[in-house]
PDB file of C-alpha atoms in Angstrom:
ATOM      1  CA  MET W   1      -0.165  -0.200  -0.028  1.00 84.00           C
ATOM      2  CA  THR W   2       1.371   3.620  -0.846  1.00 92.00           C
ATOM      3  CA  PRO W   3       0.824   6.668   0.996  1.00 92.00           C
ATOM      4  CA  ALA W   4      -1.314   7.935  -1.238  1.00 87.00           C
ATOM      5  CA  ARG W   5      -3.730   5.238  -0.910  1.00 90.00           C
ATOM      6  CA  ILE W   6      -3.931   5.371   2.471  1.00 94.00           C
ATOM      7  CA  THR W   7      -4.269   8.840   3.225  1.00 93.00           C
ATOM      8  CA  VAL W   8      -7.457   8.072   0.443  1.00 89.00           C
ATOM      9  CA  LEU W   9      -8.557   5.410   3.132  1.00 93.00           C
ATOM     10  CA  VAL W  10      -8.288   7.680   6.014  1.00 95.00           C
ATOM     11  CA  LEU W  11     -10.053  10.330   4.190  1.00 93.00           C
ATOM     12  CA  VAL W  12     -12.832   8.102   3.333  1.00 91.00           C
ATOM     13  CA  ALA W  13     -13.444   6.624   6.738  1.00 94.00           C
ATOM     14  CA  LEU W  14     -13.396  10.080   7.823  1.00 94.00           C
ATOM     15  CA  ALA W  15     -15.701  10.931   5.760  1.00 91.00           C
ATOM     16  CA  LEU W  16     -17.898   8.067   6.481  1.00 91.00           C
ATOM     17  CA  VAL W  17     -17.967   8.742   9.906  1.00 94.00           C
ATOM     18  CA  PHE W  18     -18.769  12.099   9.059  1.00 93.00           C
ATOM     19  CA  ILE W  19     -21.837  11.407   7.306  1.00 91.00           C
ATOM     20  CA  PHE W  20     -23.332   8.582   9.889  1.00 91.00           C
ATOM     21  CA  GLU W  21     -23.063  10.745  12.807  1.00 93.00           C
ATOM     22  CA  ASN W  22     -25.577  13.563  10.827  1.00 92.00           C
ATOM     23  CA  THR W  23     -28.132  11.924  11.105  1.00 90.00           C
ATOM     24  CA  ARG W  24     -31.342  14.587  11.134  1.00 94.00           C
ATOM     25  CA  GLU W  25     -33.871  15.290   8.752  1.00 95.00           C
ATOM     26  CA  THR W  26     -33.154  18.409   6.598  1.00 93.00           C
ATOM     27  CA  GLU W  27     -34.765  20.402   4.080  1.00 93.00           C
ATOM     28  CA  ILE W  28     -33.376  20.199   0.577  1.00 91.00           C
ATOM     29  CA  ARG W  29     -35.058  22.724  -2.259  1.00 90.00           C
ATOM     30  CA  LEU W  30     -34.143  20.772  -5.590  1.00 81.00           C
ATOM     31  CA  LEU W  31     -34.930  23.374  -7.750  1.00 85.00           C
ATOM     32  CA  VAL W  32     -38.467  23.762  -7.736  1.00 83.00           C
ATOM     33  CA  PRO W  33     -39.129  21.261  -5.057  1.00 89.00           C
ATOM     34  CA  LEU W  34     -38.663  20.445  -1.643  1.00 92.00           C
ATOM     35  CA  VAL W  35     -37.535  17.345  -0.082  1.00 91.00           C
ATOM     36  CA  THR W  36     -37.422  16.457   3.338  1.00 93.00           C
ATOM     37  CA  MET W  37     -34.885  13.807   4.015  1.00 93.00           C
ATOM     38  CA  PRO W  38     -32.170  12.298   6.745  1.00 93.00           C
ATOM     39  CA  LEU W  39     -29.214  14.309   6.080  1.00 93.00           C
ATOM     40  CA  TRP W  40     -26.894  11.736   6.507  1.00 93.00           C
ATOM     41  CA  LEU W  41     -28.451  10.386   3.194  1.00 92.00           C
ATOM     42  CA  ALA W  42     -28.211  13.794   1.166  1.00 91.00           C
ATOM     43  CA  LEU W  43     -24.410  13.841   2.037  1.00 92.00           C
ATOM     44  CA  LEU W  44     -23.337  10.339   1.310  1.00 92.00           C
ATOM     45  CA  GLY W  45     -25.599  10.787  -2.253  1.00 92.00           C
ATOM     46  CA  MET W  46     -23.484  14.195  -2.671  1.00 92.00           C
ATOM     47  CA  GLY W  47     -20.170  12.267  -1.674  1.00 91.00           C
ATOM     48  CA  VAL W  48     -21.083   8.615  -4.558  1.00 93.00           C
ATOM     49  CA  ILE W  49     -21.482  11.538  -7.642  1.00 95.00           C
ATOM     50  CA  GLY W  50     -18.743  13.820  -6.256  1.00 93.00           C
ATOM     51  CA  ALA W  51     -16.794  10.743  -6.316  1.00 91.00           C
ATOM     52  CA  LEU W  52     -18.097   9.491  -9.233  1.00 94.00           C
ATOM     53  CA  PHE W  53     -17.481  12.557 -11.106  1.00 94.00           C
ATOM     54  CA  GLY W  54     -13.861  12.275 -10.221  1.00 90.00           C
ATOM     55  CA  ALA W  55     -12.479   9.113 -11.361  1.00 90.00           C
ATOM     56  CA  TYR W  56     -14.934   9.866 -14.643  1.00 92.00           C
ATOM     57  CA  PHE W  57     -12.798  12.869 -14.808  1.00 89.00           C
ATOM     58  CA  MET W  58      -9.614  10.682 -13.912  1.00 86.00           C
ATOM     59  CA  ARG W  59     -10.201   8.661 -16.362  1.00 85.00           C
ATOM     60  CA  ARG W  60     -10.924  10.854 -19.490  1.00 78.00           C
ATOM     61  CA  ARG W  61      -7.045  12.511 -18.808  1.00 71.00           C
ATOM     62  CA  ARG W  62      -5.435   8.925 -18.881  1.00 67.00           C
TER      63      ARG W  62
END
């Protein structure tokens, strides 16, 4: 394991702890509709979308 991979794993672990510690309900406006959902679900969704975009652009760069 390289130091870069260890750093990424530590950051992912910290992000998951942060996401699952925020369990309260929140209101999110998606352009027009107002959606009420658990905050952890919104954070996890944005994290997954960000990871997918990052993987896509890193793959395109090669």
